[in-house]
Amino acid sequence: MSDKKEYLRDREDSKIGKIVVDRDFCIAASSCIVVTPETYELDGESKAVVTDANAADDETLKTSAESCPTKAILLFDKEGNQIYP
Amino acid sequence: MKEIKYLIIGGGIAGTTAADTIRKNDADGSVAIVSDELHRLYSRIMISKPSVFLEKVPFEQIWLKEEGWYKENNIEFLSGKKAVSLDTKEKIVRLDDEEEIKYEKLLLAIGACARRLPVPGVEKKGIFHVRILEDAKDIMEASKSAKKAVVVGGSFIGFEMADLLRQKDIDVSMVFNTENCWEPALDKASSKIVEGVLEKGGVKIYGGQEIKEILDGDKGKKVVLKDGTELKCDMVVFGVGVSCPHDWLKKALDVKRGILTNEYLEASASDVWAAGDSCEFKDTIIDDVIILGTWINAQEQGRTAGLNMVGQKQAYKNVTFYTTRGFDIAVAFVGDASQADDRERVVRVDAEKKISVQFFVKNGRIVGATTINRVPDVQVITKLIEKQIDISDKMEELADPSFELKKLL
Ligand SMILES: Cc1cc2nc3c(=O)[nH]c(=O)nc-3n(C[C@H](O)[C@H](O)[C@H](O)COP(=O)(O)OP(=O)(O)OC[C@H]3O[C@@H](n4cnc5c(N)ncnc54)[C@H](O)[C@@H]3O)c2cc1C
Ligand code: SF4
């Protein structure tokens, strides 16, 4: 079973409603954290967790997901459709 | 002759991040990436990760850029072409198709190649190295029908490949030439922990062995070891380290293990930078010249080099680490975890719990570390390296697994 953690987002200026981190795929490469340290940090198991789902704007959030070398970050719109990857 | 303002050799994460950074800071200057691979940017990391290899996700997930990205960003992508010579006086790079390109600023982000051992039979079918996308496809295909595999090399790639092949129920034998696996990167006690989990996971280990030849027979292959042992198999995967493909640069630049640079990633000729796996740079945090092979290092060096190419002056300062999981253990490498004459190793182990941390200490400061099953320590060690905290009177505590590292911060 894959171990996914979901983080809901309710920024009004945003099309993204949910950030999901697939913990099985995360290898702590930290690329996402470099893009937006306000959004992610590594937890004690060295997996990315979202500390503030509303911190970044859509563009930054997309960049953070795109920078993940294992595609461990998934983004969903407010209707629940996956928009990345 | 083609003239390019920002010429980048190598289209991996370092080169691509540099191109992206340059474009974000200079909307008009011409940018070109020369890549001897045929593909746009993909995740080299995923080649040996369960997600792609065990087909938990579609293979397409390996792409990190859309095909249209280069055009949209006005970045010329010259794929399938290899740079073969560099003239730093005239500022010209020649490609293998004889084309010459004049540059204003040049970035060398040429990565590393999988090292090849001069073993008779190594070029035969069914024998693989692990570096490029095609390797991933070939190994995945071969592992569909293989029953027995030999993995050559007992470090990072060997460990990950052995794990993946075992997950496909393939019999795996692992051969390495050091006494214990993953040496010299790991200390003996840590190696023993890894060997224990490999064996428990069904891997047969042949340590301290070299390969004499690889033979093809009617019923598959035979890997013949120097002591005469014969290992029957259907496929062989090599993971015996890397070498930097920089022979063509030796006349033009100072190169050692990689392309030598200062902390601004400037190489020895003006207007030439290096980044990523191919860059041997001055690390001002640990005051040493080092070469690393991690994704985040390549990405961030690409960013720093890009910024410096557009006229900024940023020193590269970053302590990076990578982690890998397999056979139910987590192994991490932090900072510059490599041995040198002026470095001392301090190890803390709890063999029973399969836990170890190995520190590399230079002048009373930690410069790198390896950990097994101690992932929470990774970030503490990163901070200890970043802050260059003097631990010269704490060597006993370092070696004591019950001492909490956090207390050193
Ligand atoms: C199987 C595998 C698994 C890995 N797993 C991890 C991991 O889990 N975590 C981690 O942090 N790191 C991992 N790494 C390491 C990581 O992938 C590298 O550090 C990173 O990809 C380096 O990027 P780069 O841009 O410096 O070099 P590269 O990605 O090697 O890119 C360099 C490019 O330049 C091209 N090139 C070279 N010479 C020339 C020339 N003369 N002309 C034109 N093109 C040229 C090469 O073909 C290549 O495409 C792994 C590596 C491999 C192979
Ligand atoms: S970039 Fe991806 S792999 Fe790296 S920490 Fe973030 S989610 Fe994990």
PDB file of N, CA, C and O in Angstrom, chain B residues 344 361-366 389-398 408:
ATOM      1  N   GLU B 344      39.682  11.677   9.916  1.00  0.00           N
ATOM      2  CA  GLU B 344      39.618  10.558  10.834  1.00  0.00           C
ATOM      3  C   GLU B 344      38.188  10.007  10.801  1.00  0.00           C
ATOM      4  O   GLU B 344      37.248  10.769  10.624  1.00  0.00           O
ATOM      5  N   VAL B 361      35.876  13.162  10.300  1.00  0.00           N
ATOM      6  CA  VAL B 361      36.238  14.342  11.081  1.00  0.00           C
ATOM      7  C   VAL B 361      37.563  14.898  10.580  1.00  0.00           C
ATOM      8  O   VAL B 361      38.535  14.164  10.393  1.00  0.00           O
ATOM      9  N   LYS B 362      37.554  16.218  10.315  1.00  0.00           N
ATOM     10  CA  LYS B 362      38.792  16.877   9.876  1.00  0.00           C
ATOM     11  C   LYS B 362      39.020  18.085  10.785  1.00  0.00           C
ATOM     12  O   LYS B 362      38.109  18.893  10.959  1.00  0.00           O
ATOM     13  N   ASN B 363      40.195  18.216  11.338  1.00  0.00           N
ATOM     14  CA  ASN B 363      40.518  19.312  12.259  1.00  0.00           C
ATOM     15  C   ASN B 363      39.444  19.507  13.332  1.00  0.00           C
ATOM     16  O   ASN B 363      39.042  20.633  13.621  1.00  0.00           O
ATOM     17  N   GLY B 364      38.967  18.424  13.886  1.00  0.00           N
ATOM     18  CA  GLY B 364      37.988  18.536  14.969  1.00  0.00           C
ATOM     19  C   GLY B 364      36.590  18.915  14.529  1.00  0.00           C
ATOM     20  O   GLY B 364      35.742  19.232  15.357  1.00  0.00           O
ATOM     21  N   ARG B 365      36.360  18.891  13.228  1.00  0.00           N
ATOM     22  CA  ARG B 365      35.026  19.221  12.729  1.00  0.00           C
ATOM     23  C   ARG B 365      34.497  18.105  11.821  1.00  0.00           C
ATOM     24  O   ARG B 365      35.262  17.514  11.063  1.00  0.00           O
ATOM     25  N   ILE B 366      33.178  17.894  11.888  1.00  0.00           N
ATOM     26  CA  ILE B 366      32.589  16.852  11.040  1.00  0.00           C
ATOM     27  C   ILE B 366      32.448  17.404   9.618  1.00  0.00           C
ATOM     28  O   ILE B 366      31.941  18.510   9.425  1.00  0.00           O
ATOM     29  N   ILE B 389      30.890  22.948  13.922  1.00  0.00           N
ATOM     30  CA  ILE B 389      31.044  22.949  15.374  1.00  0.00           C
ATOM     31  C   ILE B 389      32.263  22.109  15.775  1.00  0.00           C
ATOM     32  O   ILE B 389      32.473  21.016  15.262  1.00  0.00           O
ATOM     33  N   ASP B 390      33.063  22.689  16.670  1.00  0.00           N
ATOM     34  CA  ASP B 390      34.276  22.007  17.119  1.00  0.00           C
ATOM     35  C   ASP B 390      33.896  20.848  18.047  1.00  0.00           C
ATOM     36  O   ASP B 390      33.339  21.061  19.123  1.00  0.00           O
ATOM     37  N   ILE B 391      34.168  19.625  17.604  1.00  0.00           N
ATOM     38  CA  ILE B 391      33.805  18.477  18.434  1.00  0.00           C
ATOM     39  C   ILE B 391      35.067  17.712  18.852  1.00  0.00           C
ATOM     40  O   ILE B 391      35.002  16.544  19.222  1.00  0.00           O
ATOM     41  N   SER B 392      36.222  18.396  18.816  1.00  0.00           N
ATOM     42  CA  SER B 392      37.477  17.675  19.057  1.00  0.00           C
ATOM     43  C   SER B 392      37.528  17.047  20.454  1.00  0.00           C
ATOM     44  O   SER B 392      38.178  16.032  20.636  1.00  0.00           O
ATOM     45  N   ASP B 393      36.827  17.635  21.428  1.00  0.00           N
ATOM     46  CA  ASP B 393      36.846  17.014  22.758  1.00  0.00           C
ATOM     47  C   ASP B 393      35.612  16.142  22.987  1.00  0.00           C
ATOM     48  O   ASP B 393      35.286  15.783  24.116  1.00  0.00           O
ATOM     49  N   LYS B 394      34.938  15.806  21.895  1.00  0.00           N
ATOM     50  CA  LYS B 394      33.707  15.009  22.048  1.00  0.00           C
ATOM     51  C   LYS B 394      33.779  13.694  21.264  1.00  0.00           C
ATOM     52  O   LYS B 394      32.759  13.118  20.906  1.00  0.00           O
ATOM     53  N   MET B 395      35.004  13.265  20.975  1.00  0.00           N
ATOM     54  CA  MET B 395      35.141  12.067  20.143  1.00  0.00           C
ATOM     55  C   MET B 395      34.530  10.831  20.814  1.00  0.00           C
ATOM     56  O   MET B 395      33.950   9.989  20.137  1.00  0.00           O
ATOM     57  N   GLU B 396      34.660  10.744  22.126  1.00  0.00           N
ATOM     58  CA  GLU B 396      34.094   9.579  22.807  1.00  0.00           C
ATOM     59  C   GLU B 396      32.566   9.566  22.693  1.00  0.00           C
ATOM     60  O   GLU B 396      31.966   8.526  22.463  1.00  0.00           O
ATOM     61  N   GLU B 397      31.992  10.753  22.839  1.00  0.00           N
ATOM     62  CA  GLU B 397      30.533  10.852  22.717  1.00  0.00           C
ATOM     63  C   GLU B 397      30.091  10.482  21.302  1.00  0.00           C
ATOM     64  O   GLU B 397      29.085   9.803  21.105  1.00  0.00           O
ATOM     65  N   LEU B 398      30.863  10.928  20.317  1.00  0.00           N
ATOM     66  CA  LEU B 398      30.519  10.581  18.927  1.00  0.00           C
ATOM     67  C   LEU B 398      30.458   9.074  18.742  1.00  0.00           C
ATOM     68  O   LEU B 398      29.622   8.557  18.008  1.00  0.00           O
ATOM     69  N   LEU B 408      25.152  18.249  20.786  1.00  0.00           N
ATOM     70  CA  LEU B 408      26.368  18.912  20.267  1.00  0.00           C
ATOM     71  C   LEU B 408      26.056  20.236  19.579  1.00  0.00           C
ATOM     72  O   LEU B 408      26.941  21.036  19.326  1.00  0.00           O
TER      73      LEU B 408
END
